[in-house]
Amino acid sequence: MSDTRRRVKVYTLNEDRQWDDRGTGHVSSTYVEELKGMSLLVRAESDGSLLLESKINPNTAYQKQQDTLIVWSEAENYDLALSFQEKAGCDEIWEKICQVQGKDPSVEVTQDLIDESEEERFEEMPETSHLIDLPTCELNKLEEIADLVTSVLSSPIRREKLALALENEGYIKKLLQLFQACENLENTEGLHHLYEIIRGILFLNKATLFEVMFSDECIMDVVGCLEYDPALAQPKRHREFLTKTAKFKEVIPITDSELRQKIHQTYRVQYIQDIILPTPSVFEENFLSTLTSFIFFNKVEIVSMLQEDEKFLSEVFAQLTDEATDDDKRRELVNFFKEFCAFSQTLQPQNRDAFFKTLAKLGILPALEIVMGMDDLQVRSAATDIFSYLVEFSPSMVREFVMQEAQQSDDDILLINVVIEQMICDTDPELGGAVQLMGLLRTLIDPENMLATTNKTEKSEFLNFFYNHCMHVLTAPLLTNTSEDKCEKDFFLKHYRYSWSFVCTPSHSHSHSTPSSSISQDNIVGSNKNNTICPDNYQTAQLLALILELLTFCVEHHTYHIKNYIMNKDLLRRVLVLMNSKHTFLALCALRFMRRIIGLKDEFYNRYITKGNLFEPVINALLDNGTRYNLLNSAVIELFEFIRVEDIKSLTAHIVENFYKALESIEYVQTFKGLKTKYEQEKDRQNQKLNSNRFRRDAKALEEDEEMWFNEDEEEEGKVVVAPAEKSKPEDDFPDNYEKFMETKKAKESEDKENLPKRTSPGGFKFTFSHSASAANGTNSKSVVAQTLPATSNGSSSKTTNLATSVTATKDCGRPRQEDRLSPGVQDQSGQQGKFGWLSGLSR
């Protein structure tokens, strides 16, 4: 019971005069040695960390509001509030505060003690008594009253005394009666004085006075007083706006009169704060902190009262999802829910949890699925805001709903697919709504906020669902706009006809009937008959950039699922088409996508990149950029610098062997020379390792032959009975055995020499290769070696030179045969072009 009673929420007032939630914990009052006094301590209920440590200062004014709130100013421009779960806990801590300050706990405000300078000032003013004497409330005294109210604002103690006097004598109601008289008499001077008086009373910042001023009986007269600003030539018509222009719409009749009155009061007080009162100066910033608190806690009360009325909420949902409900009514219902959810942000966490669970139970997500597909832009915008509140509150709740929905519905009408389609079809030129929806999608697919249980993991289940049911909708615009041929584009249009239906035919109702599949290419955003490879439409480029940003996030956080998707769809090749875009930001997005992939240093990705020759569009973009020193240039250089620094050997070899000739002229950075150095160092290491193995093999063979010869000699010498003729035989055979040994050794040396390039003419080389696994792969990439061959006499590239290149094709012998030699690009008898690894690049 004690824990519940002491459970509090800590709030601080930020620079925008809004209350920030600092956490929930349990409060206690105890003596703190470091602060040398009784202090309020709040420890977080989650981990026991210290949320608040505040000494109860005798000079600090504490205010008790609405039975469960204690508000005070810790220092200049730093206001604090404790919101108690139970009234008993608030009363208990209030008694502790009053005990330290020597006050009666029955008061709702502890008065400030006068500091020495102020005390001296009051001693010089003998007319100041213990209580401020208010002038009689008459028309001819209004100027005197205005001067009094204005003069006390600079003194905390005099503000307190004036507030007590106004409260005790019912003075405010008398002033408002004078306002009516002045307005009837058209007494402009008196009305100007009343403006100063009412404004000053608001700046007294006292909740007890606000309760009187904002009551149904008084609030419109208060607004009337504030219309007559002396600085204005003509008075404002705020009352006319509040009574005639601003209409309170009850989407469903509210039967609770107290709730209705609270809603009216909150709207009008918010109007006073935001519209009527001028922006407070630096010296007045704290004067309206209690007014902000008043609005804040009113909203808390409204949400709590609505939430408790389940009959009311059930009726709202019933009408929202009813197909018979007209569009205007549905718009009002959605706007109501939007404001309702906004108010809910003021609730304490446990109450906010109950609030959103109530909405989920009543069917908020299926309702959103309907209204997000409507034509009305305002309705869709409000529905998006509501959806953002739900995702922010509990991404898991949304994920659970869509996975259950997938078991009963087609992919076309899944909530996440509806969200993706709304992102894609955003009509805003700057795609403001699309950016918001993209952020929500990122939250939903972020593994960091996915729960793991003993038997199953939300992460694996939801990501399987997302990649099977939703990823094709997300990537449809990207795949369509980077399609290289019409047949492929038509396939995507047919396959993703629902995804693209919004582009050509708006959804005319909230129902989700499958649209027609006959979609004209002209109707696709960014479609260009003359250039289907890379869209030039700015809005489409922005959309593709958003999609790429989300895919880049997936690469970083969804290692397994996104890898399969990229490989199966050859997605990186399609993305790199966008390197040709005239919109540099889109090219940078495509490059960032590749950079994130390479940053993983995953050999599966590296093999995919090298086999697909996917560095080519990046290098082309770098070369096309020329000597311009811009972000694109720096980003490409950083990509290659990363490969060099991290020493990614497979990529380094691929880049040097295929592109170094084109890149060696870039000398303003040492990146490419560094890559060449890394490549040569690795090649030297491999050669040394190969030679070392060969030396060990040859030495071993020599030792075996010599040992065999000596063994034979020892056997002959070891015989007991030897014929004279046979005794001389080992000596006769010695030269033959030695000659065989030397012939074997020379044959191996000759074979090694044949595998080295032989100079055939000045500057030219002849290459002789034996079949190997790398040659069998038949890679079709360009060779930097091929590029070093000399040009022919007519100036053509060496790539087309019919240079005879000997390639061994003998399986049973390691030596080359003349009949097996083929020139690059020449077909063999079977009609198939020879596949000899990188040498095939010579013919291209």
Short mmCIF file of N, CA, C and O in Angstrom, two decimals, residues 38 52 101 126 145 251 257 285 423 439 642 726 773 781:
data_model
loop_
_atom_site.label_atom_id
_atom_site.label_comp_id
_atom_site.label_asym_id
_atom_site.label_seq_id
_atom_site.Cartn_x
_atom_site.Cartn_y
_atom_site.Cartn_z
N MET A 38 16.34 18.45 4.79
CA MET A 38 15.31 17.51 4.33
C MET A 38 15.12 17.69 2.82
O MET A 38 15.05 18.81 2.32
N LEU A 52 15.03 12.30 -9.04
CA LEU A 52 14.94 13.64 -8.48
C LEU A 52 15.56 13.66 -7.09
O LEU A 52 15.34 12.75 -6.29
N GLN A 101 8.70 24.01 6.28
CA GLN A 101 8.55 25.46 6.12
C GLN A 101 7.75 26.09 7.25
O GLN A 101 7.59 27.31 7.29
N PRO A 126 6.28 52.08 5.12
CA PRO A 126 5.42 51.88 6.28
C PRO A 126 3.97 51.63 5.91
O PRO A 126 3.21 51.09 6.71
N ILE A 145 -6.51 50.33 -9.08
CA ILE A 145 -6.42 48.87 -9.01
C ILE A 145 -5.39 48.36 -10.02
O ILE A 145 -4.57 47.49 -9.73
N VAL A 251 -19.24 14.34 -32.05
CA VAL A 251 -19.39 13.27 -33.04
C VAL A 251 -20.36 12.22 -32.53
O VAL A 251 -21.10 11.61 -33.30
N SER A 257 -22.30 15.78 -18.28
CA SER A 257 -22.22 17.25 -18.31
C SER A 257 -20.87 17.75 -17.79
O SER A 257 -20.34 18.75 -18.28
N GLU A 285 8.44 34.75 -18.23
CA GLU A 285 8.29 33.37 -18.69
C GLU A 285 7.67 32.45 -17.64
O GLU A 285 6.93 31.55 -17.96
N MET A 423 2.56 5.77 -48.65
CA MET A 423 3.87 6.41 -48.76
C MET A 423 4.21 6.65 -50.23
O MET A 423 4.70 7.72 -50.61
N GLY A 439 9.34 6.63 -41.66
CA GLY A 439 9.83 6.52 -40.29
C GLY A 439 9.06 5.50 -39.47
O GLY A 439 9.64 4.75 -38.67
N PHE A 642 37.82 2.60 -48.00
CA PHE A 642 37.40 1.61 -47.01
C PHE A 642 37.89 0.22 -47.40
O PHE A 642 38.39 -0.54 -46.56
N GLU A 726 78.81 -60.15 -61.92
CA GLU A 726 77.71 -59.36 -61.34
C GLU A 726 78.20 -58.31 -60.38
O GLU A 726 77.54 -57.32 -60.13
N ALA A 773 40.80 -24.25 -62.13
CA ALA A 773 39.42 -24.01 -61.68
C ALA A 773 38.98 -22.61 -62.04
O ALA A 773 37.84 -22.38 -62.41
N SER A 781 34.73 -10.80 -67.04
CA SER A 781 35.10 -9.44 -66.71
C SER A 781 36.32 -9.02 -67.50
O SER A 781 37.09 -9.83 -67.99
#
